[in-house]
Coordinates of C-alpha atoms and ligand atoms in Angstrom, one line a residue:
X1354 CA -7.6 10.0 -29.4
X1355 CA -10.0 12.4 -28.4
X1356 CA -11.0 15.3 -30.9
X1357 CA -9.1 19.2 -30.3
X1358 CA -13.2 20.4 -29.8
X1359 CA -14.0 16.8 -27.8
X1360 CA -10.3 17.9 -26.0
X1361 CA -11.5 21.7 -25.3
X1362 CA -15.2 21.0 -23.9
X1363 CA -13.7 18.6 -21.3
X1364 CA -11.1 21.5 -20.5
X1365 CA -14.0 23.9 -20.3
X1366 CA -16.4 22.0 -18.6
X1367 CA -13.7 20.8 -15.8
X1368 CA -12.9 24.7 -15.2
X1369 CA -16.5 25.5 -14.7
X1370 CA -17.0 22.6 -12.2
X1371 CA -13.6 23.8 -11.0
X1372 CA -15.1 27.0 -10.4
X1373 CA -18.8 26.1 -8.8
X1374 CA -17.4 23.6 -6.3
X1375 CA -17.5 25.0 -2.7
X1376 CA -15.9 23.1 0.2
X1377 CA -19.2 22.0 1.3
X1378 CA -19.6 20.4 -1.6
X1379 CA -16.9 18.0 -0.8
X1380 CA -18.2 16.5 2.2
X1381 CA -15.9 17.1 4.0
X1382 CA -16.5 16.9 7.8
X1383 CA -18.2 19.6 9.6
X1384 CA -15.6 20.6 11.7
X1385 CA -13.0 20.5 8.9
X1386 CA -15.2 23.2 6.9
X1387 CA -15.4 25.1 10.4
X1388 CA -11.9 25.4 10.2
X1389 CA -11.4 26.0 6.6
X1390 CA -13.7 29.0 7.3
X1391 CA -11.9 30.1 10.2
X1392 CA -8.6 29.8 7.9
X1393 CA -10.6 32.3 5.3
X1394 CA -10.4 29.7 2.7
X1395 CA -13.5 30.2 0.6
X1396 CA -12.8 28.0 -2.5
X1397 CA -11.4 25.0 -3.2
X1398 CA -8.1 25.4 -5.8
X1399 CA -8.2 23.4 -8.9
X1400 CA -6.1 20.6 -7.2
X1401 CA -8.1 20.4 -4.3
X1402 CA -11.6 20.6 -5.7
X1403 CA -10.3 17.5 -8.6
X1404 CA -8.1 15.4 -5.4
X1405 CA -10.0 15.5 -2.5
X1406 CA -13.7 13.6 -4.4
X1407 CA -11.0 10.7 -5.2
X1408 CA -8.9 10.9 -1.7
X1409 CA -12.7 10.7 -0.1
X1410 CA -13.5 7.5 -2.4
X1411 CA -10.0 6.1 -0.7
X1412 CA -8.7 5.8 -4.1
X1413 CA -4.6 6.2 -4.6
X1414 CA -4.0 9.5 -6.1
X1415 CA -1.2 10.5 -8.2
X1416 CA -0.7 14.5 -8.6
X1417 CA 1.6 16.6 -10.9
X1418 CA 1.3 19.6 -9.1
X1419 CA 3.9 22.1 -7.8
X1420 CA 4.1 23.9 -4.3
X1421 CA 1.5 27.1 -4.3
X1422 CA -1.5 25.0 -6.0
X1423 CA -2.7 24.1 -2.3
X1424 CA -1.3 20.7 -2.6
X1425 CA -1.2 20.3 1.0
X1426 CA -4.4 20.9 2.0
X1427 CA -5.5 18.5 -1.1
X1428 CA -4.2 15.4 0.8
X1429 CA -4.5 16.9 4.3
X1430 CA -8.3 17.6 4.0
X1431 CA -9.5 14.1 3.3
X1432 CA -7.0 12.0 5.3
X1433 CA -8.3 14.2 8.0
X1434 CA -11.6 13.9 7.5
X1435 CA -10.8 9.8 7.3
X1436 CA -8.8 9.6 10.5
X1437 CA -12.3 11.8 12.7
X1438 CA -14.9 9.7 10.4
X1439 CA -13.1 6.5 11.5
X1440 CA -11.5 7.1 14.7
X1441 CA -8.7 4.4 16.5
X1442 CA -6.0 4.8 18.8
X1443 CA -2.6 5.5 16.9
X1444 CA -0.6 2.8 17.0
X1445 CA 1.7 2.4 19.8
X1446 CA 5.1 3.6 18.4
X1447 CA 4.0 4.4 15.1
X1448 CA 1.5 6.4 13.3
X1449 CA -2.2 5.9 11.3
X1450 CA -0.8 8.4 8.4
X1451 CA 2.9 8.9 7.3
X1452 CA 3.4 12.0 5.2
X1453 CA 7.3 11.8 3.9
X1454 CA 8.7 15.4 2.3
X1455 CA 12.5 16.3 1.5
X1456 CA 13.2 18.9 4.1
X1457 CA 12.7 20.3 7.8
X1458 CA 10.8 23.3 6.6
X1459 CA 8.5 21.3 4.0
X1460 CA 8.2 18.8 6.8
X1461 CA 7.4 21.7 9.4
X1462 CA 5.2 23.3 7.0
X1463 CA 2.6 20.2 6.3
X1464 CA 2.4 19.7 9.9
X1465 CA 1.3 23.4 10.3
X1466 CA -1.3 22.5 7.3
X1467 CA -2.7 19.4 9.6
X1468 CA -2.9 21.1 13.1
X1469 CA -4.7 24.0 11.4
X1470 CA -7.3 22.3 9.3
X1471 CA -7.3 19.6 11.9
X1472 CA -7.7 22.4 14.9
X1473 CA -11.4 21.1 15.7
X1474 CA -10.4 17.6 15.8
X1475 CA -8.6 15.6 18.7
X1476 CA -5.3 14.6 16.8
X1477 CA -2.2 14.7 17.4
X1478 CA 0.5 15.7 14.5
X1479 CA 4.3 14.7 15.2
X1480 CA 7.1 15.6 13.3
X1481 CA 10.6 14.2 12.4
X1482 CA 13.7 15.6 11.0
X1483 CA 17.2 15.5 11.5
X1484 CA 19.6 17.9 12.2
X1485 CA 17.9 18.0 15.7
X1486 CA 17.8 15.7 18.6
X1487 CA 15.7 12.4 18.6
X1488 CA 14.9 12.3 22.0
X1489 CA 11.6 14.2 22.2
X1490 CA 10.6 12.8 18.5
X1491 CA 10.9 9.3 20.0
X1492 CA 8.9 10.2 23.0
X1493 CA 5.9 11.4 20.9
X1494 CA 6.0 8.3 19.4
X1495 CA 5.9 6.1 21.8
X1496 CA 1.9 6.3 22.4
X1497 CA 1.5 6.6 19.0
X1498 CA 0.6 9.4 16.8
X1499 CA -2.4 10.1 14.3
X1500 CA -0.4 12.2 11.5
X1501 CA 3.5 11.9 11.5
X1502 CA 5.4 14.3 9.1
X1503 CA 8.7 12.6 8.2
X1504 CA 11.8 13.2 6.2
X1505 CA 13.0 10.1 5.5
X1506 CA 16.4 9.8 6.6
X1507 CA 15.9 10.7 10.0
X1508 CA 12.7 8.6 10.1
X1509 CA 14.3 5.3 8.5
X1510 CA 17.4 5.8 11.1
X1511 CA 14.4 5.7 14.0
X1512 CA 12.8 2.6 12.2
X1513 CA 15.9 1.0 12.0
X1514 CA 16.8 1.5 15.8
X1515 CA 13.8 -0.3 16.6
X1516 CA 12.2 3.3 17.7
X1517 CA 9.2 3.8 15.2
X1518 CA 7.1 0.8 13.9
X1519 CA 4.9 1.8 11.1
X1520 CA 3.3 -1.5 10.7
X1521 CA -0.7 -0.4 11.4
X1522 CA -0.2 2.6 8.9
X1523 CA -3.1 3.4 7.2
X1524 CA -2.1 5.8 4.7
X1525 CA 1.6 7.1 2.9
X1526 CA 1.6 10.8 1.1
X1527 CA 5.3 11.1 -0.8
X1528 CA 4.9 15.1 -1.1
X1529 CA 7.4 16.5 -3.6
X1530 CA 8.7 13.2 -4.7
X1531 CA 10.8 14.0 -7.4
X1532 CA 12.8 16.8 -5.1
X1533 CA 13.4 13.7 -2.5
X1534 CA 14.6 11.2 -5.4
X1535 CA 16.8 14.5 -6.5
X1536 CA 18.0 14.7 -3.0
X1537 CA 18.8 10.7 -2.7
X1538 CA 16.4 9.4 -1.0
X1539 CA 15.2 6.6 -3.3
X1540 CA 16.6 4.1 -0.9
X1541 CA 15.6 5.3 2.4
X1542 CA 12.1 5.5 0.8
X1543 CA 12.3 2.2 -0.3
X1544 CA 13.2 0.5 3.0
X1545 CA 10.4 2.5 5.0
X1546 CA 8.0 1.5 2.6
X1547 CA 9.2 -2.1 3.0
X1548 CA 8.3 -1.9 6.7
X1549 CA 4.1 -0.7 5.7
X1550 CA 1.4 -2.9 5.0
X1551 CA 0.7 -3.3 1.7
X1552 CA -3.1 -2.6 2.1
X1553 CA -2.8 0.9 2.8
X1554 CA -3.9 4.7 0.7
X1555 CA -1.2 6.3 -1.1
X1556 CA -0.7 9.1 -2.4
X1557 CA 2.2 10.6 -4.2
X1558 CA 2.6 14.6 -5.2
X1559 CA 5.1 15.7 -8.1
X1560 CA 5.6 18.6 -9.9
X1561 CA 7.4 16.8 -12.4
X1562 CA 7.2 13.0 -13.8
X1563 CA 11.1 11.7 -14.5
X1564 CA 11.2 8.2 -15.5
X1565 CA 12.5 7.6 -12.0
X1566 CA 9.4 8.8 -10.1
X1567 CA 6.7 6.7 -13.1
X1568 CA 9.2 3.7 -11.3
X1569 CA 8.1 4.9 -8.2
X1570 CA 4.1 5.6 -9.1
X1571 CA 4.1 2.5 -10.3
X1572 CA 5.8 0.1 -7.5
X1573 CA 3.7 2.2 -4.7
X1574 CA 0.3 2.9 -5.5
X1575 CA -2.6 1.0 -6.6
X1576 CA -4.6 2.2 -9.5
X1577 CA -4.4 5.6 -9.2
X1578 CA -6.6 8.4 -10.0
X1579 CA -4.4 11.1 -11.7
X1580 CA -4.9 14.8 -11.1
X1581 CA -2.6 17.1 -13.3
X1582 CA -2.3 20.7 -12.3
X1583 CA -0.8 23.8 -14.7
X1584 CA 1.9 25.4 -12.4
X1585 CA 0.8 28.7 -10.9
X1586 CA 1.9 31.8 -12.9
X1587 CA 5.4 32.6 -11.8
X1588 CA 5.0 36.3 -11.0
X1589 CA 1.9 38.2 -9.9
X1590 CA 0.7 41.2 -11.7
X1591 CA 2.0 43.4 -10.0
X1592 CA 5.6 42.5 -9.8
X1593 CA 7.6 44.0 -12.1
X1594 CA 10.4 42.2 -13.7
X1595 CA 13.6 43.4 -15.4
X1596 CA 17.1 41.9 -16.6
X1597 CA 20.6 43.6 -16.4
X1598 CA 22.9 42.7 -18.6
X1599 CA 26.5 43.1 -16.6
X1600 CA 30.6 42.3 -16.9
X1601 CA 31.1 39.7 -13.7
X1602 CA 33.1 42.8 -12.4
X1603 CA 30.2 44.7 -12.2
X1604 CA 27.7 42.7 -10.5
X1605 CA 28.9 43.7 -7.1
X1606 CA 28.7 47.0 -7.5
X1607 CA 24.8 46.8 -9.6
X1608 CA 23.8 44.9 -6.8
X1609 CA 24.3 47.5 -4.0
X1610 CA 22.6 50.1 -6.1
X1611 CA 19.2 47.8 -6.5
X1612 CA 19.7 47.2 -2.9
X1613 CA 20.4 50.6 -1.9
X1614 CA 16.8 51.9 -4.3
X1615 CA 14.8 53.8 -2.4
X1616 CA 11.5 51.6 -1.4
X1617 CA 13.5 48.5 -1.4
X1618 CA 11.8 47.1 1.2
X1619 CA 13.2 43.2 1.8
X1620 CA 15.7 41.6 -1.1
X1621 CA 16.0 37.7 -1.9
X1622 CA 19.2 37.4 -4.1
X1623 CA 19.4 33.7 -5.9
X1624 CA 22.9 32.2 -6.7
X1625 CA 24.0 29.8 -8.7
X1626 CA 26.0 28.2 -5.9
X1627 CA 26.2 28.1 -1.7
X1628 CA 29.7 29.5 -2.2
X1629 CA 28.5 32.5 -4.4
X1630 CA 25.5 32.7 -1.8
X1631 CA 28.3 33.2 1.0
X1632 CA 30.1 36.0 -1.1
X1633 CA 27.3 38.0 -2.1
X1634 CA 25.8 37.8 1.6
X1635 CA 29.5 39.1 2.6
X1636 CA 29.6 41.9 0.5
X1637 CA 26.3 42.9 1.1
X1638 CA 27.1 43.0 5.2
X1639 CA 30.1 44.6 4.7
X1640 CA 28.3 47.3 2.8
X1641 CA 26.3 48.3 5.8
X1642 CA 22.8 45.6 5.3
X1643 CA 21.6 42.9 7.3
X1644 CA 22.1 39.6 5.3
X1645 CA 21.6 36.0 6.1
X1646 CA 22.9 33.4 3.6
X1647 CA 20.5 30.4 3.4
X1648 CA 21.9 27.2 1.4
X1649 CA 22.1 23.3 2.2
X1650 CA 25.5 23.8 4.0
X1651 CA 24.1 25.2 7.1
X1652 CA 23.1 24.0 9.7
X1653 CA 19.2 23.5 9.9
X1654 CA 19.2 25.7 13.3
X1655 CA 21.1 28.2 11.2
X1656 CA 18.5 27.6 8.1
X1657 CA 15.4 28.0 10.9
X1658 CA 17.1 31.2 12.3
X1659 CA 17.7 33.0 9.5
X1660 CA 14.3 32.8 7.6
X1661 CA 12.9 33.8 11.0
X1662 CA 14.9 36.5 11.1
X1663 CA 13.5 37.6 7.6
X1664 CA 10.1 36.6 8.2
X1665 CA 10.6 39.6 11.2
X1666 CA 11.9 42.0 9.0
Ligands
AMP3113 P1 0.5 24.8 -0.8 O1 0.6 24.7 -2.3 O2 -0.2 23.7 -0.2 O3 1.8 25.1 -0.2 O4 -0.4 26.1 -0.5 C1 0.0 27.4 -1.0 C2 -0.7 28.5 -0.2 O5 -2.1 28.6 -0.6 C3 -0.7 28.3 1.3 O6 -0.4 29.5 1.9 C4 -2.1 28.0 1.6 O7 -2.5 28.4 2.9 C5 -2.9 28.7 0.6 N1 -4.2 28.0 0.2 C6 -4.3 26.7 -0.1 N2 -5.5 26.4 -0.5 C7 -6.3 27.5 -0.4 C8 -7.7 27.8 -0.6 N3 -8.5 26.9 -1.0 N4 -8.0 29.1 -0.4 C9 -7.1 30.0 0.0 N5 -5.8 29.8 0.2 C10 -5.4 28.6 0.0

């Protein structure tokens, strides 16, 4: 066991290396830190400044981290920089990397990551979901594709209908893997992963470590480096929090007036359940406000549209 002060230089001197590295120091391909720049990222975070020196060695990785850490550009940065440094045709049908995340947005939101960093670069980033028509994810399979965001249902269904063949795949990122084994996807994952080649980079992102996902770690990757990152502090600063203590009957009533302070620009209200989500967005039309209800019951046209909608205002 390693002393508290052994315990507390480590921890120090990991924050000051945490601190000095630059992206340049990575070695990370030119036009990757062109990009980067472009993006107005000037520092690596902690996770990407301890992943990306192990993702560039080709070792697995496994990461405790949580959405807001820069997770994504952790594994995006050096599987892109793999894919220019050692370039191939993508696989007819299938794909040289296979992210896999629970949901459209996540899904939609890593492929954003890739076509930004990867702007300089001449590769092409496909995504699939469901909820949504196959026919034009099957066509941008068909020649192949460098970087292929998945969910996995949706992508096993393809695999199965003889539409995707992942066979050449070169690398697997399971991002937010204990929110797909939450969601049920332990079996779907486990049949695409049946259809990979076993000499291939993992990686695997969760922000927490069940018993169910060590399974996982340990059935999937290959010696892996481990990076562990403190979740980001809830709140900023400068929010400023308060609790209400209320009778059920008052709720409705508390909630109008919060809504109804002046300088309120934009609200989120959480709910225990999509039901409760439904009344509360009622109520809060019905009062005279514009409000969306978001929630795993709608439709993901519905769940697109309506965060749109907020994103405008
Ligand atoms: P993620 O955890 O990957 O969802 O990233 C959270 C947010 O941080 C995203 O909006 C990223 O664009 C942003 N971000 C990630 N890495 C950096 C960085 N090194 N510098 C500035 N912003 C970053």
């Amino acid at each position: 066991m390693q002393s508290p002060s052994r315990r507390n230089f480590s921890k120090r001197w990991r924050r000051l290396v945490t601190m000095t590295t630059t992206f340049a120091d990575l070695s990370l391909a030119p036009s990757l830190l062109q990009a980067l720049t472009e993006a107005g990222y000037v520092q690596p975070t902690p996770i990407q400044a301890q992943s990306i020196p192990f993702l560039l060695e080709g070792r697995d990785l496994l990461g405790m981290a949580q959405t807001g850490t820069g997770k994504t550009a952790s594994f995006a940065l050096p599987l892109l920089h793999r894919l220019t440094t050692t370039p191939r045709p993508a696989p007819k049908g299938g794909a040289r990397v296979l992210v896999l995340a629970p949901t459209r947005e996540l899904v939609s939101q890593i492929a954003d990551g890739f076509q930004s960093f990867g702007r300089h670069l001449n590769l092409n980033v496909t995504t699939i979901f469901g909820g949504v028509s196959q026919f034009h994810q099957v066509n941008a399979l068909k020649d192949g594709v460098d970087i292929l965001v998945a969910a996995p249902g949706r992508l096993l269904d393809l695999i199965e209908q003889g539409l995707c063949d992942l066979s050449q795949l070169e690398a697997l990122v399971l991002d937010e893997a204990d929110q797909m084994l939450d969601m049920g996807f332990a079996k779907p994952i486990e049949r695409i992963v049946a259809t990979l080649p076993k000499d291939r980079h993992t990686i695997l992102f969760s922000a927490t470590m069940p018993k169910s996902i060590t399974a996982l770690v340990d059935s999937l990757l290959r010696d892996p480096a481990k990076v562990e990152i403190a979740p980001p502090s809830s709140t900023v600063d400068r929010i400023e929090q308060s609790v209400m203590f209320l009778n059920a009957a008052d709720k409705k009533a508390a909630l109008l007036a919060q809504l109804e302070t002046p300088g309120m620009g934009q609200a989120v209200v959480f709910t225990l359940q999509k039901n409760i989500a439904n009344e509360v967005c009622a109520f809060i039309t019905e009062a005279g406000n514009t409000a969306e209800a978001l929630h795993g019951n709608k439709s993901q046209g519905h769940r697109e549209r309506a965060l749109n909608a907020f994103r405008d205002g």
